[in-house]
PDB file of C-alpha atoms and ligand atoms in Angstrom:
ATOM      1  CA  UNK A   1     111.305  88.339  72.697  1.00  0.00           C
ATOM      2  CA  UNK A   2     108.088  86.760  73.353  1.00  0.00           C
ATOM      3  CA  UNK A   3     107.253  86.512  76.758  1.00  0.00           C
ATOM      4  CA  UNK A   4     104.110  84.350  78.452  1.00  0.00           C
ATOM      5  CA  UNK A   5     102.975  85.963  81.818  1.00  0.00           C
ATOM      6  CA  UNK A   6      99.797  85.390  84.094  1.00  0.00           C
ATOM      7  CA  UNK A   7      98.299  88.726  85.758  1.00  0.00           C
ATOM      8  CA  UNK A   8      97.849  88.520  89.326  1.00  0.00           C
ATOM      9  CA  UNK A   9      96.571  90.617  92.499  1.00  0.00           C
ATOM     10  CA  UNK A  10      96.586  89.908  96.360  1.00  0.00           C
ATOM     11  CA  UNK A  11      93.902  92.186  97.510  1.00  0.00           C
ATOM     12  CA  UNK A  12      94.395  94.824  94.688  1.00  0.00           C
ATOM     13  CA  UNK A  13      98.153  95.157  94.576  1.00  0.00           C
ATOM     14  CA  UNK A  14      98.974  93.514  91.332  1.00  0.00           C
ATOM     15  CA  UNK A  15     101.690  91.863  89.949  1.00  0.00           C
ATOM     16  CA  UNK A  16     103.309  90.123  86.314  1.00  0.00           C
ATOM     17  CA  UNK A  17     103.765  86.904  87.496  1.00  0.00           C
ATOM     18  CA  UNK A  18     106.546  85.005  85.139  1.00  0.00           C
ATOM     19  CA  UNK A  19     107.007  81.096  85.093  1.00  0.00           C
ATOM     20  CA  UNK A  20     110.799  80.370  84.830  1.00  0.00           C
ATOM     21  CA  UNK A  21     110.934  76.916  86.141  1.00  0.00           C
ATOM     22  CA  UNK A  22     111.571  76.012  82.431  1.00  0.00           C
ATOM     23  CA  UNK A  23     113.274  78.063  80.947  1.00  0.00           C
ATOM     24  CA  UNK A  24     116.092  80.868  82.905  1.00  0.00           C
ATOM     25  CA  UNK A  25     114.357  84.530  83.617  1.00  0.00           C
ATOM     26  CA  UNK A  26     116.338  86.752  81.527  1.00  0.00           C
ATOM     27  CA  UNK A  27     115.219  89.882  80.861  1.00  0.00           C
ATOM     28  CA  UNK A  28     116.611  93.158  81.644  1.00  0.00           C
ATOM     29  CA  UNK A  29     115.848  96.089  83.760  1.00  0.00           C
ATOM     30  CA  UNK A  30     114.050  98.379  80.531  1.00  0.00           C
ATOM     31  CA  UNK A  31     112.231  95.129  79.617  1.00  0.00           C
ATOM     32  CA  UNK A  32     110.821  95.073  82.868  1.00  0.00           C
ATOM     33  CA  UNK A  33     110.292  98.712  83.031  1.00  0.00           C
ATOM     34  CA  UNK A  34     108.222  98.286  80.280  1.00  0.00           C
ATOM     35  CA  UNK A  35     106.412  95.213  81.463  1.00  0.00           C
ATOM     36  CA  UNK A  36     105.392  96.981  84.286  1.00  0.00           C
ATOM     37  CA  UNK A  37     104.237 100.218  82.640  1.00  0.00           C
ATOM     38  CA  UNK A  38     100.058 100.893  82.930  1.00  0.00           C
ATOM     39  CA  UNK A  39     100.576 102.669  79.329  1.00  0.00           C
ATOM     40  CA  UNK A  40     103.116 100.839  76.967  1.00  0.00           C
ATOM     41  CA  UNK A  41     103.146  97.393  78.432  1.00  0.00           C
ATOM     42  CA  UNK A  42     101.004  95.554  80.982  1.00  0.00           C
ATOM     43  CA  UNK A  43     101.351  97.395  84.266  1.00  0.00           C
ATOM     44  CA  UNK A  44     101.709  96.015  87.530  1.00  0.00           C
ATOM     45  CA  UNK A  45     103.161  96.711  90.634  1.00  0.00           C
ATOM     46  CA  UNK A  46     105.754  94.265  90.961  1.00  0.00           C
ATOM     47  CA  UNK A  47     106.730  91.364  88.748  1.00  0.00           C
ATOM     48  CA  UNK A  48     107.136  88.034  90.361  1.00  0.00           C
ATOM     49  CA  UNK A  49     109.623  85.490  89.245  1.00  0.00           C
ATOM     50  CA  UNK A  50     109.098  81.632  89.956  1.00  0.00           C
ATOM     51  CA  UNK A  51     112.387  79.102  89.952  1.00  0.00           C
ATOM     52  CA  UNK A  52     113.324  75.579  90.697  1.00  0.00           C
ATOM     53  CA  UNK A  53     114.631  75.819  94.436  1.00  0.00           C
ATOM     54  CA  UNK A  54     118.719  75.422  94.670  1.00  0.00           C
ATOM     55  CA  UNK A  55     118.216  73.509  98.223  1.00  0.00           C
ATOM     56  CA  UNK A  56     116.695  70.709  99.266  1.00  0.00           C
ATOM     57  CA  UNK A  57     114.526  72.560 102.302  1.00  0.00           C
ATOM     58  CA  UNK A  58     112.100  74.707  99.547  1.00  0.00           C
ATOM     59  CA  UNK A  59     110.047  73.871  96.780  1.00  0.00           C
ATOM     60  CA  UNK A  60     110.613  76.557  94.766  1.00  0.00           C
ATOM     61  CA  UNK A  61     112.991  80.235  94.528  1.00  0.00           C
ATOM     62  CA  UNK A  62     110.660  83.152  94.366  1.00  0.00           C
ATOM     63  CA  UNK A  63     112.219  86.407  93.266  1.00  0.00           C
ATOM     64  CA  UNK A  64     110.426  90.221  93.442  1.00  0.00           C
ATOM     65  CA  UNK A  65     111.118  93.083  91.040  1.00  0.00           C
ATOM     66  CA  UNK A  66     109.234  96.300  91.864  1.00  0.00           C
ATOM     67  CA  UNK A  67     108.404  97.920  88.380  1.00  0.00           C
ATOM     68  CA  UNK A  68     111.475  99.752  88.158  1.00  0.00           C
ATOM     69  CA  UNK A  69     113.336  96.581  87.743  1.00  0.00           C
ATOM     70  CA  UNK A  70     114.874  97.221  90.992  1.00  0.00           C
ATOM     71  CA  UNK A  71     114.772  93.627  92.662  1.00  0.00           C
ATOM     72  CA  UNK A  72     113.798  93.658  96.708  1.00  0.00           C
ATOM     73  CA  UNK A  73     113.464  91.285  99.378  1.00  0.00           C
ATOM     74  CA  UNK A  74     109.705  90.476 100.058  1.00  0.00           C
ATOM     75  CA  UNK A  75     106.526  90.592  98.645  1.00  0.00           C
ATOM     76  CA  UNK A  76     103.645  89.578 101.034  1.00  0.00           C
ATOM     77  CA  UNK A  77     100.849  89.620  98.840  1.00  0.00           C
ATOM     78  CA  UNK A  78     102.560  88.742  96.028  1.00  0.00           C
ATOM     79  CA  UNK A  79     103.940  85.385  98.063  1.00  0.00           C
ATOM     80  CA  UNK A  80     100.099  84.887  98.233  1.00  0.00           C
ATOM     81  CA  UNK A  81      99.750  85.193  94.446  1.00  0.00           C
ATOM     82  CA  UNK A  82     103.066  82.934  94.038  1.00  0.00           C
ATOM     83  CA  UNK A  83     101.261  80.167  95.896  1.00  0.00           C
ATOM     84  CA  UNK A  84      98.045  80.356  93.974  1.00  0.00           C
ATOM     85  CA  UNK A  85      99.778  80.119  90.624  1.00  0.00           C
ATOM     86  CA  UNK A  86     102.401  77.221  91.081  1.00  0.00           C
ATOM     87  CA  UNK A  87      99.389  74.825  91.978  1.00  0.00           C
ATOM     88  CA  UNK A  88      96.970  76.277  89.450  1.00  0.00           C
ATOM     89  CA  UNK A  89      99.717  75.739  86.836  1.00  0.00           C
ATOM     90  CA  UNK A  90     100.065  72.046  88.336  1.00  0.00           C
ATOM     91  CA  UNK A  91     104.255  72.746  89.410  1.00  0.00           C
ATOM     92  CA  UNK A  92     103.265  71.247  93.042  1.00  0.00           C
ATOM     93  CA  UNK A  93     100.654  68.763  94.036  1.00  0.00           C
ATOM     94  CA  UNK A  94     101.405  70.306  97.548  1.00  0.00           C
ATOM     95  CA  UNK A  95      99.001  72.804  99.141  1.00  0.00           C
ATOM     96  CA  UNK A  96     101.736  73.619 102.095  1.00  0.00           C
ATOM     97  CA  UNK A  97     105.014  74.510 100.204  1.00  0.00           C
ATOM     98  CA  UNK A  98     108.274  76.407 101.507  1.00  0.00           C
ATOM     99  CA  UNK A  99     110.095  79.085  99.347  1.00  0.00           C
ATOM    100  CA  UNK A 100     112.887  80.822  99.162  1.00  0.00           C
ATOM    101  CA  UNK A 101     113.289  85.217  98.478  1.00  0.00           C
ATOM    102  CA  UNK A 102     116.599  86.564  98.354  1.00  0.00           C
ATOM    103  CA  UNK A 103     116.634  86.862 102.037  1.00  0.00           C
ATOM    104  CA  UNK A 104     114.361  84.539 104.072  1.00  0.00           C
ATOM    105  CA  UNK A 105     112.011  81.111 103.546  1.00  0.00           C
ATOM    106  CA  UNK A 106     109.101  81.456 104.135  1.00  0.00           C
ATOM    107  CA  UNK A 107     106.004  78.613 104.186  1.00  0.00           C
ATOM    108  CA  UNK A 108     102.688  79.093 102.385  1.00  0.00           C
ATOM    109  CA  UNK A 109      99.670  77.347 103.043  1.00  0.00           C
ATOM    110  CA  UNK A 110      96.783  77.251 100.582  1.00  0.00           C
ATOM    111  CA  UNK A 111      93.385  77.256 102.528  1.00  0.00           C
ATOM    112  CA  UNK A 112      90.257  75.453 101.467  1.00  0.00           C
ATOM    113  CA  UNK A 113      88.425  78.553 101.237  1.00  0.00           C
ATOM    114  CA  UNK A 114      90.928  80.270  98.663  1.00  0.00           C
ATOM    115  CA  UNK A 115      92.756  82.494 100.724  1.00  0.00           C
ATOM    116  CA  UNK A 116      96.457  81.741 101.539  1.00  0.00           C
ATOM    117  CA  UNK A 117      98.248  82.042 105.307  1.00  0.00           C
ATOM    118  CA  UNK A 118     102.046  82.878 104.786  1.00  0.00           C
ATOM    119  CA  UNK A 119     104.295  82.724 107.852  1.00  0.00           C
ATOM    120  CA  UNK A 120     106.303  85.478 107.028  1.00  0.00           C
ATOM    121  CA  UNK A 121     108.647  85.076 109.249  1.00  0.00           C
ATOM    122  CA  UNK A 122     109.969  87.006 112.518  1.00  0.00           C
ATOM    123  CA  UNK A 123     110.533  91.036 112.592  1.00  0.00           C
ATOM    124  CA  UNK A 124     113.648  92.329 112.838  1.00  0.00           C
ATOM    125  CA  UNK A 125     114.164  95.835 114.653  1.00  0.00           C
ATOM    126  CA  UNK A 126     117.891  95.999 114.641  1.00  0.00           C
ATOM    127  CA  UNK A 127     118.260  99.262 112.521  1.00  0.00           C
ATOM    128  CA  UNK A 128     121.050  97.993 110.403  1.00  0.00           C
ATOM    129  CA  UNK A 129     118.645  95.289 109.033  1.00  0.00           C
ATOM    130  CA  UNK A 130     116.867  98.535 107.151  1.00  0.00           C
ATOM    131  CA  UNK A 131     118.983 100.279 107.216  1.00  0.00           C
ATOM    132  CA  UNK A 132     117.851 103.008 109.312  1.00  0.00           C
ATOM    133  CA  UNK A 133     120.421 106.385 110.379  1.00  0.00           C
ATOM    134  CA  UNK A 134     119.348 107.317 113.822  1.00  0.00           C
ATOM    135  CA  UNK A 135     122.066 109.127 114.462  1.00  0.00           C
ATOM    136  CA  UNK A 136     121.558 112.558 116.236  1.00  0.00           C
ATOM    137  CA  UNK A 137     117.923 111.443 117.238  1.00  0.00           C
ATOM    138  CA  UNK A 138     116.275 111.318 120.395  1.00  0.00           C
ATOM    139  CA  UNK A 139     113.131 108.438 120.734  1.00  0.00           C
ATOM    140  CA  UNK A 140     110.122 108.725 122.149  1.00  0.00           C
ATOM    141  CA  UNK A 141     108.942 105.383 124.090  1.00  0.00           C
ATOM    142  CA  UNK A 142     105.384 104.188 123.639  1.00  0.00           C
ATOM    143  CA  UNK A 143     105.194 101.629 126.031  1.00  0.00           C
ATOM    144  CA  UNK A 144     109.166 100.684 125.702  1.00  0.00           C
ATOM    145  CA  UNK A 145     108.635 100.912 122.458  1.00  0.00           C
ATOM    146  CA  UNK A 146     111.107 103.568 120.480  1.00  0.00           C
ATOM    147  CA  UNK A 147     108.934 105.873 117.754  1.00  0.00           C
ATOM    148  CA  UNK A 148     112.019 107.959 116.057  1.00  0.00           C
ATOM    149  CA  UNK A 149     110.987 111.993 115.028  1.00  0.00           C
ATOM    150  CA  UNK A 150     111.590 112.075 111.450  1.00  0.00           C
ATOM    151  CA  UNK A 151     110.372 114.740 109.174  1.00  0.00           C
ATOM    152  CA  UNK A 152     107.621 115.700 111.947  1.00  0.00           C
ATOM    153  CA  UNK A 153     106.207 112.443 112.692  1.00  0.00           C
ATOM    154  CA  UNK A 154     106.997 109.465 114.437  1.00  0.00           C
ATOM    155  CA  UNK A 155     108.151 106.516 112.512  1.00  0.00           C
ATOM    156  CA  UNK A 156     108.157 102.657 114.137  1.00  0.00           C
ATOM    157  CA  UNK A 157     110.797 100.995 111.782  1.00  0.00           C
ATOM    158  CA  UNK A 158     111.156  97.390 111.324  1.00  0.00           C
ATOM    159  CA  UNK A 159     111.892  94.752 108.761  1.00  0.00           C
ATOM    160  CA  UNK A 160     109.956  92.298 106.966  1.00  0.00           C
ATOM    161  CA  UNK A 161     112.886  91.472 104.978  1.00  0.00           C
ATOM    162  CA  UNK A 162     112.336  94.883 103.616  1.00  0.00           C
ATOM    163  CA  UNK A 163     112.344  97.512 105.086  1.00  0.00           C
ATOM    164  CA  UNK A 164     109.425  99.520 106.685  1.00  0.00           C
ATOM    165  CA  UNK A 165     108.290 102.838 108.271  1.00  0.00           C
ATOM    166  CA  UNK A 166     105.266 102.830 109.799  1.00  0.00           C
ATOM    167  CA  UNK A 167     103.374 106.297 111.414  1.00  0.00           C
ATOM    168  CA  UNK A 168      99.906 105.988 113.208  1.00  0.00           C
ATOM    169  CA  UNK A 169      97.532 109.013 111.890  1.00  0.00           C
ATOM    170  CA  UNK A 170      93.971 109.932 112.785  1.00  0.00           C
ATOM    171  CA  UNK A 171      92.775 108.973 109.547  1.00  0.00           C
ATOM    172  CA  UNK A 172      94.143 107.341 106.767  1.00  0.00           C
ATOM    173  CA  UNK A 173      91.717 108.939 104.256  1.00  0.00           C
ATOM    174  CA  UNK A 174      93.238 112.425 104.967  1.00  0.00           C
ATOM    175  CA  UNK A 175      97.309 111.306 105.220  1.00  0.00           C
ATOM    176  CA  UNK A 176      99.228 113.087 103.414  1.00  0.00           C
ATOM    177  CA  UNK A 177     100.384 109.887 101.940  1.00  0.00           C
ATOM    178  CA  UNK A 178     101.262 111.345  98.189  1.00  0.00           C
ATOM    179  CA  UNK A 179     103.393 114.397  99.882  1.00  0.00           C
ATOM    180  CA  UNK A 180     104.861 112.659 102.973  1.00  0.00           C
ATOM    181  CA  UNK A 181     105.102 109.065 101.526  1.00  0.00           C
ATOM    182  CA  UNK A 182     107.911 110.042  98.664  1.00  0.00           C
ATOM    183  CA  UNK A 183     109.787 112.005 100.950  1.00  0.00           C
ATOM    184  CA  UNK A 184     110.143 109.054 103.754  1.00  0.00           C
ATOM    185  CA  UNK A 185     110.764 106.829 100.527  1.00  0.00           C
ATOM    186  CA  UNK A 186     113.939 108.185  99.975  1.00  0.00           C
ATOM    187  CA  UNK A 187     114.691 109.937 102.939  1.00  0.00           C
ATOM    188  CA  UNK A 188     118.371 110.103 104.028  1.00  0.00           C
ATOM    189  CA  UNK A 189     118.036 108.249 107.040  1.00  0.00           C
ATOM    190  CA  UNK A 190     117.249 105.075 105.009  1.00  0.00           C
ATOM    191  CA  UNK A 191     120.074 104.184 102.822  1.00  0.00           C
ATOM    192  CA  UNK A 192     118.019 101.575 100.775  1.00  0.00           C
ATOM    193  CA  UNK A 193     114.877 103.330 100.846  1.00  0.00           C
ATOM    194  CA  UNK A 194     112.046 102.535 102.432  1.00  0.00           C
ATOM    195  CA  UNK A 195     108.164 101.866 102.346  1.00  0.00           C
ATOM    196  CA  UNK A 196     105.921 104.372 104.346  1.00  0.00           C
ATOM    197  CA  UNK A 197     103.202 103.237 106.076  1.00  0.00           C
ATOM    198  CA  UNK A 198     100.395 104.868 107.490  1.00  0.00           C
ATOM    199  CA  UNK A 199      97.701 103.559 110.146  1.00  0.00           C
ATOM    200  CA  UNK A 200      94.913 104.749 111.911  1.00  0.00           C
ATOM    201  CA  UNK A 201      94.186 102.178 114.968  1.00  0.00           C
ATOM    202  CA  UNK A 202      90.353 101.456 114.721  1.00  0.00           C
ATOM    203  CA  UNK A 203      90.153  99.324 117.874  1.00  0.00           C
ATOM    204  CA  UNK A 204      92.918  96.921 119.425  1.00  0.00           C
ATOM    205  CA  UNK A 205      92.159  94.285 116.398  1.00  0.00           C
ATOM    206  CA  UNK A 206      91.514  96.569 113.514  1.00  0.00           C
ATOM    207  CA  UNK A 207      93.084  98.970 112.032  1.00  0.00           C
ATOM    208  CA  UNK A 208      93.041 101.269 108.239  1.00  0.00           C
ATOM    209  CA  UNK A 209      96.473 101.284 106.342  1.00  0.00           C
ATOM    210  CA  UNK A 210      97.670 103.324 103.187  1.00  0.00           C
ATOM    211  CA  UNK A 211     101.485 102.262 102.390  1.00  0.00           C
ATOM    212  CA  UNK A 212     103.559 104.515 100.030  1.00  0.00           C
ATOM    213  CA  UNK A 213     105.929 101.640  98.786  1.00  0.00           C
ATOM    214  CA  UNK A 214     109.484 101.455  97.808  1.00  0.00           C
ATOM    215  CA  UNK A 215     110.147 102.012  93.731  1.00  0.00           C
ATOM    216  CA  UNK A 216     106.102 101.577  93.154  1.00  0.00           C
ATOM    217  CA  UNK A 217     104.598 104.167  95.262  1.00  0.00           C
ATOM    218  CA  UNK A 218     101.171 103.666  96.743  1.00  0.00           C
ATOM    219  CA  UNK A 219      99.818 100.546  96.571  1.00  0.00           C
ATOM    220  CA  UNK A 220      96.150  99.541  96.861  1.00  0.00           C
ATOM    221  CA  UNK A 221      97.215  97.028  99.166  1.00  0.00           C
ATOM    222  CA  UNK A 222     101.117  95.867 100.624  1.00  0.00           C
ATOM    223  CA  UNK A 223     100.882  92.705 102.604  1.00  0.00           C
ATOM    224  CA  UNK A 224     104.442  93.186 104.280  1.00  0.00           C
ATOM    225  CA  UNK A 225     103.100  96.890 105.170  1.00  0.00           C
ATOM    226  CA  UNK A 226     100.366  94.949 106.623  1.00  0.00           C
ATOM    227  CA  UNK A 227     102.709  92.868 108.600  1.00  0.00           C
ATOM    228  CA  UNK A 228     105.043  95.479 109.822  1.00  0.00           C
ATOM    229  CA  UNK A 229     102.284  98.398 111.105  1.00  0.00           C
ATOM    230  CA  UNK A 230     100.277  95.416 112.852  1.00  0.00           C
ATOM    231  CA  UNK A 231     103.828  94.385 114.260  1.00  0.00           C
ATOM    232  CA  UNK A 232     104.873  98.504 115.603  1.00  0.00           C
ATOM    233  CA  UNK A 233     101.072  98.864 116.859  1.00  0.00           C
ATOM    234  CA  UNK A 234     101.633  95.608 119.267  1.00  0.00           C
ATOM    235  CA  UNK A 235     104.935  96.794 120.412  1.00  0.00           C
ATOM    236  CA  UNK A 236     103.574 100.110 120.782  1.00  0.00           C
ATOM    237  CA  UNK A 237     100.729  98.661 123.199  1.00  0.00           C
ATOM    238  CA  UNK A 238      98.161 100.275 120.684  1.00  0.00           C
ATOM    239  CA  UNK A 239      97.131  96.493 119.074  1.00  0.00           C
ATOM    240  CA  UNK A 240      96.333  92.813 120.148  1.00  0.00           C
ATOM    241  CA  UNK A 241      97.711  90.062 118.669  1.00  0.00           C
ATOM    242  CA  UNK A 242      95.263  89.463 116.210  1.00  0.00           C
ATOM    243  CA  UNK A 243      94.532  92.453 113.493  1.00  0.00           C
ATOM    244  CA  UNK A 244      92.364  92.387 110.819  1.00  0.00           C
ATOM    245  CA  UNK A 245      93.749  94.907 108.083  1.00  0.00           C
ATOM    246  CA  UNK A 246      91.559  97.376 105.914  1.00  0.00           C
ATOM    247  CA  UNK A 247      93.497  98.652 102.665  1.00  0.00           C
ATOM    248  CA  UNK A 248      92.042 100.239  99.908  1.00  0.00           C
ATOM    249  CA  UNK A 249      92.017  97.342  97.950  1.00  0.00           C
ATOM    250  CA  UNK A 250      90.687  94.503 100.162  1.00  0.00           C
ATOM    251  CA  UNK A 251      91.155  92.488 103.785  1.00  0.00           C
ATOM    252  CA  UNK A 252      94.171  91.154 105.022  1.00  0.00           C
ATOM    253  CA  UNK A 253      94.401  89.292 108.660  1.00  0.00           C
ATOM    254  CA  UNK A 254      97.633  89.915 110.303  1.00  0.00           C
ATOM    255  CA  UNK A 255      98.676  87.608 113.565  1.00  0.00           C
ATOM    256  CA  UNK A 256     101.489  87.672 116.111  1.00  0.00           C
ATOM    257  CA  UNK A 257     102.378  86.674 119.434  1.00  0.00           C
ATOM    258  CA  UNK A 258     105.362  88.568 119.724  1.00  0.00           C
ATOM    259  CA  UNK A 259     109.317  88.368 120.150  1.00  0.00           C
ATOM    260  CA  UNK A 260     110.915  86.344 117.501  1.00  0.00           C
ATOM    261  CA  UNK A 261     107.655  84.231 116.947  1.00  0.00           C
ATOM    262  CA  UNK A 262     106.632  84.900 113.200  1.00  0.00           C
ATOM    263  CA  UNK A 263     104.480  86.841 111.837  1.00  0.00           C
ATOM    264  CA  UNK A 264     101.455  85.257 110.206  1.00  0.00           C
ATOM    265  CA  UNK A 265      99.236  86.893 107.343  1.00  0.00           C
ATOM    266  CA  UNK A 266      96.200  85.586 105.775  1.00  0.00           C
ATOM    267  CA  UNK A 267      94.515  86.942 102.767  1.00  0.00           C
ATOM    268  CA  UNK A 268      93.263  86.470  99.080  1.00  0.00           C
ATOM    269  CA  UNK A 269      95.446  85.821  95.626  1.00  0.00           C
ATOM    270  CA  UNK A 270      93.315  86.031  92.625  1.00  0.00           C
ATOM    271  CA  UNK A 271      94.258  85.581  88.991  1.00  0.00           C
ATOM    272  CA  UNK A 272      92.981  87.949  86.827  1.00  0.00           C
ATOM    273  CA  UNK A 273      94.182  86.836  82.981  1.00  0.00           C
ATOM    274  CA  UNK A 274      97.118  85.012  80.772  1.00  0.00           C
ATOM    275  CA  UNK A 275      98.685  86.463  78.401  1.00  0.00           C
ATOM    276  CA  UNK A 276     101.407  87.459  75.689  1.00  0.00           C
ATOM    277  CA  UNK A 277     103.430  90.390  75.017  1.00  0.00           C
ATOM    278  CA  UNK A 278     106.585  91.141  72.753  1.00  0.00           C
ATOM    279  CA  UNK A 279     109.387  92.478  74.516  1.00  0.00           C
TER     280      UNK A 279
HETATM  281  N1  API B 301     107.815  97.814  97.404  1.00  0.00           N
HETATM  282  C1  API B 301     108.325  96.772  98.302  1.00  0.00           C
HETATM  283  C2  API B 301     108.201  95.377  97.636  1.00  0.00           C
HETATM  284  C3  API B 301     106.753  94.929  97.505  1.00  0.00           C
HETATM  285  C4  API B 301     106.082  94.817  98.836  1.00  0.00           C
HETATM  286  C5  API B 301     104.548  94.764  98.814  1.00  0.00           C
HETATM  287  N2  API B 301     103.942  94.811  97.509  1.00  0.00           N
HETATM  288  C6  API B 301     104.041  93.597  99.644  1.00  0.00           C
HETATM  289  O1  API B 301     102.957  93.074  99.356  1.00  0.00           O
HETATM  290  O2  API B 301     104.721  93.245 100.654  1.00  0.00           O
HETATM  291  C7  API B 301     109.806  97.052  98.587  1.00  0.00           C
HETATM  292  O3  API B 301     110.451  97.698  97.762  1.00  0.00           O
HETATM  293  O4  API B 301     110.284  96.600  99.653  1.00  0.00           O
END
């Protein structure tokens, strides 16, 4: 099959982005494997999906595929990227517009300077939102908040929608992000897998982040990682409310006032080509 896509990136972590507003999405898993492979089809990190909305309350339905084919929850920088290409392709004449992922709605807001603000919603701690095993551990509090001794470290876990792990280290440059990261990925304690996040605080607004994702690995950038170590360095007394994010492929600002108040990310979506490709 011939399939029309537009290549996208929020702040280097890039993404297939697929206009089914039309016409149903409809390929399967090995077509998407392929879509998303840097050798024998385009490459990306994820592969976004854009439908009609099925209620009233959103614009549009925005699904996620990580380039495995597996499909997930959330996509921060890719919701950026979503926004940016529904009112470039002229689907909205709205610059604020709700959508709907598998598990949450989130609203979008495209800025006059280019960059996008998504409220991405509250975080959710409750372990079965992960999920996250803690059986047969023992917490240590950081100012009342619980860090759980897995594999050595200390892991702050929290949802975005997906699911996160998040470790503070003295320097993100020197993590052992490609021998650690996998092995929190699938670690036992998280039945769905999870992404691994590692931050080093840089004052109480800034901090450095390298995230080990779900299915893709590391990312240059992973705007719900972004959300969810800003979120465990708050709770953990180490961060403001206001953090601007460093990741090896750009700037992201992360804001929130805590408690079930959402969490609000700013940052850039940038096209980068259209194309064609047979299937
Ligand atoms: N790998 C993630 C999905 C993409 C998240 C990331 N690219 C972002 O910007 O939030 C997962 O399996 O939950």
């Amino acid at each position: 099959m011939r399939l029309r896509f537009t290549k996208m990136h929020g702040a280097g972590n890039d993404f297939v982005v697929i206009d089914a507003t039309r016409a149903p999405f409809a390929l399967t898993r090995d077509q998407m494997r392929l879509l998303g492979d840097r050798r024998f089809g385009v490459g990306c990190d994820q592969i976004l999906v854009i439908e009609p909305s099925t209620d009233a309350g959103a614009d549009f339905r925005y699904r996620i595929f990580n380039n495995t084919g597996d499909e997930v929850e959330h996509c921060g920088n890719g919701s950026r990227c979503f926004v940016r290409f529904v009112v470039d392709a002229g689907l909205t004449d709205k610059r604020e517009i709700h959508v709907d992922t598998m598990n949450r709605r989130l609203l979008l807001k495209l800025r006059d300077d280019g960059r996008v603000t998504v409220d991405m919603g509250a975080p959710v701690f409750d372990h079965a939102a992960l999920p996250f095993d803690a059986a047969g551990l023992t917490p240590r509090l950081e100012n009342g908040f619980e860090l759980w001794p897995v594999e050595g470290v200390e892991l702050g876990v929290v949802s975005m929608g997906n699911p996160h792990a998040v470790q503070r280290v003295a320097d993100v440059e020197t993590a052992p992000v490609a021998t650690l990261g996998p092995v929190i990925e699938r670690h036992a304690r998280f039945a769905k897998r999870v992404n691994a996040g590692f931050m080093q605080i840089l004052g109480r607004d800034r901090i450095a982040l390298r995230v080990y994702e779900r299915d893709a690995g590391e990312t240059l950038a992973c705007g719900t990682g972004a959300c969810a170590a800003v979120v465990v360095g708050i709770r953990a007394g180490w961060l403001d409310s206001t953090v601007e994010v460093q990741t090896r492929g750009g700037l992201l600002r992360i804001e929130w006032t805590g408690g079930q108040s959402p969490v609000l990310m700013t940052g850039p979506a940038t096209k980068v080509f259209d194309g064609e490709i047979e299937l």
